[in-house]
């Protein structure tokens, strides 16, 4: 069995820690999911109720509990902050890269392990997911752990069949992280693979199906049973709405077109997505050859290299089609297919290095270059697009009219265009081809660092942080009988910064705040400054306490700390 190569492992870990931890707390919590998740974890930490998640001190049934447990532990160790809220995602992101490397090194050797690990790390989508307080980084780790355990248990010799326990463990913890999708994703890959390769008999013989199912139920079921016992039909109705309902109906305006995930995958996995069309076609075309020899009596056999690629191809296609079929679509939903995409791209790239006559290599580099030039041109055009749509942007971010996006998009676009040209220079030549991978990796690393160090702090300062700073100031001054009203676009993160229950009143619904204005104690109102004329007459005379980049904090009394 190949052993991990220490320098490779050191490179992967160092780069993953740099890209996932550098400036992790420099961006205010984005709305809506980050704000809700971080606050649900904070309220769990504050109340000590480890069973029933809440948001704004009301039951939150949208997601299971595992991420909130991790956040609560992080808050206990490091204090309540953006960094602590995102720490679980970053840690599981690093763990995912390590898992990918160790798996590929075990089954295909350390060189493929290095390429597969770097490709999984060095792309926009996986770094973004690993730096946000979302369930997805943890979910992707556990679904990948389940599928790697499935593969090793099915194909391992002797005691290696015990890797199958990771299949059930990973699905159970993924289900505790994001609900039924934690089971669906591994089965979407495993079931087609067992069917295509006719390995169902091998699975029933080696896979501990009954005891594995029991392990899954023992780990995943108790929390769901506790929630049902405590909250009854309220929990089941809400949980169904956020699982089956989210699949069947578009929620919160996240419908988009059925072609939505094509650009998400091609640009989110750039530059390695240039290899995917040919790699995917090759893997699926050769599935008959991948079946290989018949299964022996002891249900084990040596698998060909192409069978791993077939497994990854079925994994990628099934997950992609499943989320495309869902009515609610968001970019990070297809995150669980990225380990499979990295396996396909890395396997194809390794084959290109060993065999210069590998079919499709020039077409792959032309695809990569086309994507790169399009992405670079889009980035350099962002300031012009921003100026064109600034009025629409200002409806969500009031400071947009006073602040330009700066030079970072243009600089990033230039880096992508030049980097793409260098990748093409190396990749289209047999003699120089090995340098193409390192040129592509350096290009995307530099773009990510520019975003992390320059673009993200600027974006946070003018667009994300202003209302959060005002919510924090209000929270410092709120007495038990006081109240904070947030008027305008929904910003769940304000609850996290106020550390108090916030009364959310939507734009155009100002009349809904009237009952709160006559209650005992002080009233604070946080809103975009341009919406002040829409306030009810009782609040129109509230003095301005603080103003920050297009947001205002009003109070019924003029003095605050």
Coordinates of C-alpha atoms in Angstrom, one line a residue:
X1 CA 0.0 0.0 0.0
X2 CA 1.5 3.4 -1.0
X3 CA 2.4 5.6 2.0
X4 CA 1.8 9.4 2.2
X5 CA 4.7 11.5 0.9
X6 CA 5.6 13.9 3.7
X7 CA 6.6 16.9 1.5
X8 CA 3.3 16.5 -0.4
X9 CA 1.3 16.4 2.8
X10 CA 3.1 19.4 4.2
X11 CA 2.4 21.4 1.0
X12 CA -1.3 20.5 1.1
X13 CA -1.8 21.3 4.7
X14 CA 0.2 24.6 4.6
X15 CA -1.8 25.8 1.6
X16 CA -5.1 24.7 2.9
X17 CA -4.5 26.4 6.3
X18 CA -3.4 29.6 4.5
X19 CA -6.4 29.8 2.2
X20 CA -9.0 28.7 4.7
X21 CA -7.8 30.5 7.8
X22 CA -6.2 33.7 6.6
X23 CA -8.5 36.6 7.5
X24 CA -11.3 34.2 8.4
X25 CA -13.0 36.7 10.6
X26 CA -12.4 39.8 8.4
X27 CA -15.8 39.6 6.7
X28 CA -19.0 40.3 8.7
X29 CA -21.5 37.5 8.7
X30 CA -23.3 37.4 5.4
X31 CA -27.1 37.2 5.2
X32 CA -29.1 35.1 5.3
X33 CA -27.7 31.6 6.0
X34 CA -24.5 32.6 7.7
X35 CA -26.2 35.0 10.1
X36 CA -28.9 32.5 11.0
X37 CA -26.4 29.6 11.5
X38 CA -24.0 31.7 13.6
X39 CA -26.8 33.1 15.8
X40 CA -28.4 29.7 16.3
X41 CA -25.1 28.4 17.5
X42 CA -24.6 31.4 19.8
X43 CA -28.1 31.0 21.3
X44 CA -27.4 27.3 22.0
X45 CA -24.2 28.3 23.7
X46 CA -26.0 31.0 25.7
X47 CA -29.0 28.9 26.8
X48 CA -27.3 25.6 27.2
X49 CA -30.1 23.8 25.3
X50 CA -28.3 21.3 23.2
X51 CA -31.4 19.7 21.7
X52 CA -33.6 22.4 20.2
X53 CA -31.9 25.0 18.0
X54 CA -33.3 28.5 18.0
X55 CA -32.9 31.6 16.0
X56 CA -34.0 35.0 17.4
X57 CA -35.0 33.0 20.4
X58 CA -37.6 31.1 18.4
X59 CA -37.4 27.4 17.3
X60 CA -35.3 26.9 14.2
X61 CA -36.2 23.7 12.4
X62 CA -34.6 24.3 9.1
X63 CA -31.3 22.5 9.8
X64 CA -30.3 19.7 12.2
X65 CA -28.1 20.3 15.2
X66 CA -24.5 19.1 14.5
X67 CA -23.1 22.4 13.1
X68 CA -24.6 24.2 16.1
X69 CA -22.8 21.8 18.5
X70 CA -19.6 22.6 16.7
X71 CA -20.1 26.3 16.8
X72 CA -21.1 26.3 20.5
X73 CA -17.8 24.5 21.3
X74 CA -15.9 27.0 19.1
X75 CA -17.6 29.9 21.0
X76 CA -16.6 28.3 24.3
X77 CA -13.0 28.0 23.3
X78 CA -12.5 31.3 21.3
X79 CA -15.3 33.6 22.3
X80 CA -18.3 34.7 20.2
X81 CA -17.0 36.1 16.9
X82 CA -17.1 35.7 13.2
X83 CA -13.9 33.7 13.3
X84 CA -15.3 31.3 15.9
X85 CA -18.5 30.9 13.9
X86 CA -16.6 29.9 10.7
X87 CA -13.9 27.8 12.5
X88 CA -15.8 24.5 12.1
X89 CA -16.2 25.1 8.3
X90 CA -12.5 25.9 8.0
X91 CA -11.4 22.9 10.1
X92 CA -13.5 20.5 8.1
X93 CA -12.3 22.1 4.9
X94 CA -8.7 21.3 5.8
X95 CA -9.8 17.8 6.9
X96 CA -11.5 17.2 3.6
X97 CA -8.3 18.1 1.6
X98 CA -6.3 15.7 3.9
X99 CA -9.0 13.0 3.4
X100 CA -8.8 13.3 -0.4
X101 CA -5.1 13.1 -0.4
X102 CA -4.9 10.0 1.9
X103 CA -7.6 8.2 0.0
X104 CA -6.1 8.8 -3.5
X105 CA -2.6 8.0 -2.2
X106 CA -3.8 4.7 -0.8
X107 CA -5.6 3.6 -3.9
X108 CA -3.5 5.3 -6.7
X109 CA -0.3 6.6 -5.2
X110 CA 1.1 9.9 -3.8
X111 CA 1.4 11.8 -7.1
X112 CA -2.3 11.4 -7.9
X113 CA -3.0 12.1 -4.2
X114 CA -1.2 15.4 -4.5
X115 CA -2.9 16.4 -7.7
X116 CA -6.3 15.4 -6.4
X117 CA -5.9 17.2 -3.1
X118 CA -4.6 20.4 -4.8
X119 CA -7.4 20.4 -7.4
X120 CA -10.0 20.0 -4.6
X121 CA -8.5 22.9 -2.7
X122 CA -7.5 25.4 -5.4
X123 CA -10.8 26.5 -6.8
X124 CA -13.2 29.3 -5.9
X125 CA -16.1 27.3 -4.7
X126 CA -14.4 25.0 -2.2
X127 CA -12.4 27.9 -0.6
X128 CA -15.6 30.0 -0.4
X129 CA -17.5 27.1 1.3
X130 CA -14.7 26.4 3.7
X131 CA -14.6 30.1 4.8
X132 CA -18.4 30.5 5.6
X133 CA -20.5 29.6 8.5
X134 CA -22.6 27.1 6.5
X135 CA -23.5 23.5 6.9
X136 CA -21.9 22.6 3.6
X137 CA -18.2 22.2 4.5
X138 CA -19.1 19.7 7.3
X139 CA -21.6 18.0 5.0
X140 CA -19.1 17.6 2.2
X141 CA -16.6 16.1 4.6
X142 CA -19.0 13.4 5.9
X143 CA -20.5 12.5 2.5
X144 CA -17.0 12.1 1.1
X145 CA -15.9 10.1 4.1
X146 CA -18.9 7.8 3.6
X147 CA -18.1 7.3 -0.1
X148 CA -14.4 6.7 0.4
X149 CA -15.3 4.2 3.2
X150 CA -17.7 2.5 0.7
X151 CA -15.0 2.2 -1.9
X152 CA -12.3 0.9 0.4
X153 CA -14.6 -1.5 2.1
X154 CA -15.9 -2.9 -1.2
X155 CA -12.5 -3.3 -2.8
X156 CA -10.2 -3.9 0.2
X157 CA -8.6 -7.2 1.1
X158 CA -9.3 -9.0 4.3
X159 CA -9.9 -6.7 7.3
X160 CA -10.1 -3.7 5.0
X161 CA -13.8 -4.5 4.5
X162 CA -14.2 -2.8 7.9
X163 CA -13.8 0.5 6.1
X164 CA -17.5 0.0 5.3
X165 CA -18.2 1.3 8.8
X166 CA -17.1 4.7 7.6
X167 CA -19.9 4.6 5.0
X168 CA -22.6 4.4 7.7
X169 CA -20.8 6.7 10.1
X170 CA -20.4 9.4 7.5
X171 CA -24.0 9.2 6.4
X172 CA -25.2 9.4 10.0
X173 CA -23.2 12.5 10.8
X174 CA -24.0 14.1 7.5
X175 CA -27.7 13.5 8.3
X176 CA -27.2 15.2 11.6
X177 CA -25.6 18.1 9.8
X178 CA -28.0 18.8 7.0
X179 CA -30.8 16.3 7.1
X180 CA -31.8 13.7 4.5
X181 CA -29.4 15.0 1.9
X182 CA -26.7 13.4 4.1
X183 CA -28.0 10.0 3.1
X184 CA -29.1 10.9 -0.4
X185 CA -25.7 12.1 -1.7
X186 CA -23.8 8.9 -0.8
X187 CA -26.6 6.7 -2.1
X188 CA -26.7 8.7 -5.4
X189 CA -23.1 7.6 -6.0
X190 CA -23.1 4.1 -4.5
X191 CA -26.4 2.7 -5.9
X192 CA -25.6 3.5 -9.6
X193 CA -22.1 2.2 -9.2
X194 CA -23.3 -1.1 -7.7
X195 CA -25.9 -1.4 -10.4
X196 CA -23.6 -0.6 -13.4
X197 CA -20.8 -2.9 -12.2
X198 CA -23.1 -5.6 -10.9
X199 CA -21.6 -5.6 -7.5
X200 CA -24.7 -5.8 -5.4
X201 CA -23.9 -9.4 -4.3
X202 CA -20.5 -8.2 -3.3
X203 CA -22.0 -5.4 -1.2
X204 CA -24.5 -7.7 0.6
X205 CA -21.6 -10.0 1.4
X206 CA -19.0 -7.5 2.5
X207 CA -20.9 -4.3 3.4
X208 CA -22.5 -5.1 6.8
X209 CA -25.9 -3.8 5.5
X210 CA -28.0 -4.7 8.5
X211 CA -25.6 -3.9 11.3
X212 CA -24.5 -0.8 9.3
X213 CA -28.1 0.4 9.0
X214 CA -28.4 -0.2 12.8
X215 CA -25.3 1.9 13.4
X216 CA -26.8 4.7 11.2
X217 CA -30.0 4.7 13.2
X218 CA -28.3 4.6 16.6
X219 CA -26.3 7.7 15.6
X220 CA -28.8 9.8 13.6
X221 CA -32.2 8.9 15.0
X222 CA -32.0 10.0 18.7
X223 CA -31.8 13.7 18.0
X224 CA -34.7 13.5 15.5
X225 CA -36.7 11.5 18.0
X226 CA -36.0 14.0 20.8
X227 CA -37.1 16.9 18.5
X228 CA -40.3 15.0 17.6
X229 CA -41.0 14.3 21.3
X230 CA -40.4 17.9 22.3
X231 CA -42.0 19.8 19.4
X232 CA -44.4 17.3 17.8
X233 CA -46.1 18.2 14.6
X234 CA -44.6 21.7 14.6
X235 CA -41.2 20.2 14.0
X236 CA -42.3 17.6 11.4
X237 CA -44.2 20.2 9.4
X238 CA -41.3 22.7 9.3
X239 CA -38.7 20.0 8.7
X240 CA -40.7 18.7 5.7
X241 CA -41.1 22.2 4.3
X242 CA -37.3 22.6 4.4
X243 CA -36.5 19.2 2.8
X244 CA -39.2 17.9 0.5
X245 CA -40.7 21.4 0.2
X246 CA -37.3 22.9 -0.8
X247 CA -36.8 20.3 -3.4
X248 CA -40.3 20.7 -4.9
X249 CA -40.7 24.4 -4.6
X250 CA -38.4 27.4 -5.0
X251 CA -37.7 29.0 -1.6
X252 CA -36.6 32.6 -0.9
X253 CA -36.3 33.4 -4.6
X254 CA -33.6 30.8 -5.2
X255 CA -35.1 29.1 -8.2
X256 CA -33.0 30.1 -11.2
X257 CA -32.9 28.2 -14.5
X258 CA -32.2 24.4 -14.8
X259 CA -28.9 25.3 -16.4
X260 CA -27.8 27.2 -13.3
X261 CA -25.2 24.6 -12.2
X262 CA -23.3 24.4 -15.4
X263 CA -21.6 27.8 -15.0
X264 CA -21.4 27.2 -11.3
X265 CA -19.4 24.1 -11.8
X266 CA -17.3 25.3 -14.7
X267 CA -16.3 28.6 -13.1
X268 CA -16.5 27.4 -9.5
X269 CA -14.0 24.5 -10.3
X270 CA -11.9 26.6 -12.6
X271 CA -9.2 26.1 -13.8
X272 CA -9.5 22.3 -13.5
X273 CA -13.0 22.3 -14.9
X274 CA -11.3 22.5 -18.3
X275 CA -10.4 18.8 -18.0
X276 CA -13.8 17.6 -16.9
X277 CA -15.7 17.2 -20.2
X278 CA -13.1 14.9 -21.7
X279 CA -12.4 13.1 -18.3
X280 CA -16.1 12.5 -17.7
X281 CA -16.7 11.3 -21.3
X282 CA -13.7 8.9 -21.1
X283 CA -14.8 7.5 -17.7
X284 CA -18.4 6.9 -18.8
X285 CA -17.6 5.6 -22.3
X286 CA -15.3 3.0 -20.8
X287 CA -17.7 1.6 -18.2
X288 CA -17.9 -1.8 -19.8
X289 CA -14.2 -2.3 -19.7
X290 CA -14.2 -1.1 -16.1
X291 CA -16.3 -4.0 -15.0
X292 CA -13.4 -6.3 -15.4
X293 CA -13.3 -9.9 -14.3
X294 CA -16.2 -11.7 -12.6
X295 CA -16.6 -11.5 -8.8
X296 CA -14.9 -14.4 -7.0
X297 CA -16.3 -16.5 -4.2
X298 CA -14.7 -14.4 -1.5
X299 CA -16.2 -11.3 -3.1
X300 CA -12.9 -9.5 -3.6
X301 CA -11.0 -8.6 -6.8
X302 CA -8.4 -6.1 -8.0
X303 CA -10.1 -3.2 -9.7
X304 CA -8.7 -1.3 -12.7
X305 CA -7.8 2.3 -12.5
X306 CA -10.7 3.2 -14.8
X307 CA -13.2 1.7 -12.3
X308 CA -12.4 4.4 -9.8
X309 CA -12.9 7.0 -12.5
X310 CA -16.3 5.4 -13.3
X311 CA -17.3 5.6 -9.7
X312 CA -16.3 9.3 -9.6
X313 CA -18.1 10.0 -12.8
X314 CA -21.4 8.4 -11.6
X315 CA -21.0 10.3 -8.3
X316 CA -20.6 13.6 -10.1
X317 CA -23.4 13.1 -12.6
X318 CA -25.9 11.8 -10.1
X319 CA -25.4 14.6 -7.6
X320 CA -25.4 17.2 -10.4
X321 CA -28.7 15.9 -11.8
X322 CA -30.3 15.6 -8.4
X323 CA -29.6 19.2 -7.4
X324 CA -30.6 20.4 -10.9
X325 CA -33.9 18.6 -10.4
X326 CA -34.4 20.5 -7.1
X327 CA -36.6 23.6 -7.5
X328 CA -34.4 25.6 -5.0
X329 CA -30.9 26.1 -6.3
X330 CA -27.9 27.8 -4.7
X331 CA -24.2 27.6 -5.8
X332 CA -23.0 25.7 -2.7
X333 CA -25.6 22.9 -3.0
X334 CA -23.5 21.0 -5.5
X335 CA -20.4 21.1 -3.2
X336 CA -20.6 17.3 -2.5
X337 CA -19.6 16.5 -6.1
X338 CA -16.3 18.5 -6.0
X339 CA -14.3 15.6 -4.5
X340 CA -15.4 13.4 -7.5
X341 CA -14.6 16.2 -9.9
X342 CA -11.1 16.5 -8.5
X343 CA -10.6 12.7 -8.8
X344 CA -11.6 12.8 -12.5
X345 CA -9.6 15.9 -13.3
X346 CA -6.5 14.6 -11.4
X347 CA -6.7 11.1 -13.0
X348 CA -7.0 12.6 -16.5
X349 CA -4.1 15.0 -15.8
X350 CA -1.8 12.3 -14.5
X351 CA -2.6 10.2 -17.6
X352 CA -1.7 13.2 -19.8
X353 CA 1.7 13.5 -18.1
X354 CA 2.5 9.8 -18.6
X355 CA 1.1 9.6 -22.1
X356 CA 1.4 12.7 -24.3
X357 CA -0.9 11.1 -26.9
X358 CA -3.8 11.0 -24.4
X359 CA -7.0 11.8 -26.5
X360 CA -8.6 15.2 -25.9
X361 CA -5.7 16.9 -24.2
X362 CA -5.5 19.9 -26.6
X363 CA -9.3 20.3 -26.5
X364 CA -9.1 20.3 -22.7
X365 CA -6.6 23.1 -22.6
X366 CA -8.6 25.1 -25.1
X367 CA -11.7 24.6 -22.9
X368 CA -9.7 25.8 -19.9
X369 CA -8.3 28.8 -21.8
X370 CA -11.8 29.8 -23.0
X371 CA -13.2 29.6 -19.5
X372 CA -10.2 31.6 -18.2
X373 CA -10.4 34.4 -20.7
X374 CA -14.2 34.7 -20.1
X375 CA -13.7 34.8 -16.4
X376 CA -10.9 37.3 -16.6
X377 CA -12.9 39.5 -19.0
X378 CA -15.9 39.4 -16.6
X379 CA -13.7 40.4 -13.6
X380 CA -12.1 43.3 -15.4
X381 CA -15.6 44.5 -16.6
X382 CA -17.0 44.4 -13.0
X383 CA -16.4 48.1 -12.3
X384 CA -18.4 49.0 -15.4
X385 CA -21.2 46.6 -14.6
X386 CA -21.2 48.0 -11.1
X387 CA -21.7 51.5 -12.4
X388 CA -24.5 50.4 -14.7
X389 CA -26.5 48.6 -12.0
X390 CA -25.5 50.7 -9.0
X391 CA -29.1 51.9 -8.3
X392 CA -30.3 48.3 -8.1
X393 CA -27.3 47.3 -5.9
X394 CA -28.0 50.3 -3.6
X395 CA -31.4 48.8 -2.7
X396 CA -29.6 46.0 -0.9
X397 CA -26.4 47.9 0.0
X398 CA -27.1 51.6 0.6
X399 CA -23.4 52.7 0.4
X400 CA -23.1 51.4 -3.2
X401 CA -23.7 54.9 -4.7
X402 CA -20.9 56.4 -2.7
X403 CA -18.3 53.6 -2.9
X404 CA -16.7 52.0 -6.0
X405 CA -15.5 48.4 -6.1
X406 CA -11.9 49.5 -6.2
X407 CA -9.1 48.0 -8.4
X408 CA -9.2 44.5 -7.0
X409 CA -11.6 43.1 -9.6
X410 CA -9.5 44.5 -12.4
X411 CA -6.3 43.2 -10.9
X412 CA -7.9 39.8 -10.4
X413 CA -9.1 39.8 -14.0
X414 CA -5.6 40.6 -15.3
X415 CA -4.1 37.8 -13.2
X416 CA -6.6 35.4 -14.6
X417 CA -6.0 36.4 -18.2
X418 CA -2.2 36.4 -17.9
X419 CA -2.3 33.2 -15.9
X420 CA -4.6 31.5 -18.5
X421 CA -2.2 32.5 -21.3
X422 CA 0.8 31.0 -19.3
X423 CA -1.2 27.8 -18.7
X424 CA -1.9 27.5 -22.4
X425 CA 1.8 28.2 -23.2
X426 CA 2.8 25.3 -21.1
X427 CA -0.1 22.9 -21.7
X428 CA -0.2 23.0 -25.5
X429 CA 3.4 21.9 -25.7
X430 CA 4.4 18.3 -24.9
X431 CA 7.8 19.4 -23.5
X432 CA 6.5 22.1 -21.3
X433 CA 3.2 20.4 -20.3
X434 CA 4.1 19.5 -16.6
X435 CA 4.4 23.3 -15.8
X436 CA 0.8 23.9 -16.8
X437 CA -0.5 22.5 -13.5
X438 CA 1.7 24.6 -11.4
X439 CA 1.0 27.7 -13.4
X440 CA -2.8 27.1 -13.0
X441 CA -2.4 26.5 -9.3
X442 CA -0.3 29.6 -8.8
X443 CA -2.9 31.7 -10.8
X444 CA -5.9 30.6 -8.8
X445 CA -4.0 30.9 -5.5
X446 CA -3.1 34.5 -6.3
X447 CA -6.6 35.3 -7.2
X448 CA -7.9 33.8 -4.0
X449 CA -5.3 35.7 -1.9
X450 CA -6.3 39.0 -3.7
X451 CA -9.9 38.4 -2.8
X452 CA -9.2 37.4 0.8
X453 CA -6.8 40.2 1.5
X454 CA -8.1 43.1 -0.5
X455 CA -11.6 42.6 -1.9
X456 CA -13.3 40.9 1.1
X457 CA -12.2 43.5 3.7
X458 CA -13.3 46.3 1.5
X459 CA -16.6 44.7 0.7
X460 CA -17.2 44.0 4.4
X461 CA -16.4 47.6 5.5
X462 CA -18.9 49.3 3.2
X463 CA -21.5 46.7 2.5
X464 CA -21.7 44.1 5.3
X465 CA -20.4 45.7 8.5
X466 CA -22.3 49.0 8.8
X467 CA -25.7 47.7 10.0
X468 CA -23.9 45.1 12.1
X469 CA -21.9 47.8 13.9
X470 CA -25.1 49.6 14.6
X471 CA -26.8 46.5 15.9
X472 CA -23.8 45.9 18.2
X473 CA -24.1 49.4 19.5
X474 CA -27.8 49.0 20.1
X475 CA -27.2 45.7 21.9
X476 CA -24.8 47.3 24.3
X477 CA -27.5 49.8 25.4
X478 CA -30.6 47.5 25.5
X479 CA -32.1 47.0 28.9
X480 CA -34.4 44.1 29.7
X481 CA -37.5 46.2 28.9
X482 CA -36.1 47.8 25.7
X483 CA -36.5 46.5 22.2
X484 CA -34.6 46.7 18.8
X485 CA -36.6 46.9 15.6
X486 CA -34.8 46.1 12.3
X487 CA -36.8 47.7 9.4
X488 CA -36.1 47.1 5.8
X489 CA -34.4 44.1 4.0
X490 CA -34.1 41.0 6.1
X491 CA -30.7 40.8 7.8
X492 CA -30.7 37.8 10.3
X493 CA -27.0 38.6 11.2
X494 CA -28.2 41.6 13.1
X495 CA -29.4 39.3 15.9
X496 CA -25.9 37.9 16.2
X497 CA -24.4 41.3 16.7
X498 CA -27.1 42.7 19.0
X499 CA -27.1 39.5 21.1
X500 CA -30.8 40.2 21.8
X501 CA -34.1 39.3 20.2
X502 CA -34.7 41.6 17.2
X503 CA -38.1 42.6 15.9
X504 CA -37.9 42.1 12.1
X505 CA -40.2 44.4 10.1
X506 CA -40.1 44.2 6.3
X507 CA -39.9 47.1 3.9
X508 CA -43.3 48.7 3.4
X509 CA -44.7 47.1 6.6
X510 CA -44.0 50.0 8.9
X511 CA -47.5 49.8 10.4
X512 CA -46.5 46.5 12.0
X513 CA -44.1 48.2 14.4
X514 CA -46.7 50.5 15.9
X515 CA -47.7 48.2 18.8
X516 CA -44.0 48.1 19.9
X517 CA -43.7 51.9 20.0
X518 CA -46.1 52.3 22.9
X519 CA -44.6 49.6 25.1
X520 CA -42.7 50.5 28.3
X521 CA -38.9 51.0 27.9
X522 CA -36.9 52.4 25.1
X523 CA -37.2 51.6 21.4
X524 CA -34.3 51.4 19.0
X525 CA -34.9 51.3 15.2
X526 CA -32.2 50.2 12.8
X527 CA -32.9 50.9 9.1
X528 CA -31.4 52.1 5.8
X529 CA -31.4 55.9 6.1
X530 CA -33.4 56.3 2.9
X531 CA -36.3 54.5 4.5
X532 CA -36.8 57.0 7.3
X533 CA -39.7 58.7 5.6
X534 CA -41.6 55.4 5.6
X535 CA -41.6 55.2 9.4
X536 CA -45.0 55.6 11.3
X537 CA -45.6 59.0 12.7
X538 CA -44.9 57.8 16.2
X539 CA -41.3 57.0 15.2
X540 CA -40.7 59.8 12.8
X541 CA -39.4 62.1 15.5
X542 CA -36.9 59.6 17.0
X543 CA -33.5 61.3 17.2
X544 CA -30.6 59.9 15.1
X545 CA -28.1 58.2 17.4
X546 CA -25.6 56.8 14.9
X547 CA -25.2 56.6 11.1
X548 CA -22.9 54.4 9.2
X549 CA -22.6 54.1 5.4
X550 CA -26.2 54.5 4.6
X551 CA -27.7 52.9 7.7
X552 CA -29.2 54.8 10.7
X553 CA -29.8 53.9 14.3
X554 CA -32.7 55.8 15.9
X555 CA -33.8 55.7 19.5
X556 CA -36.8 57.0 21.5
X557 CA -34.3 58.6 23.9
X558 CA -31.2 60.5 22.7
X559 CA -28.6 59.1 25.1
X560 CA -26.7 55.9 24.5
X561 CA -23.4 54.5 25.8

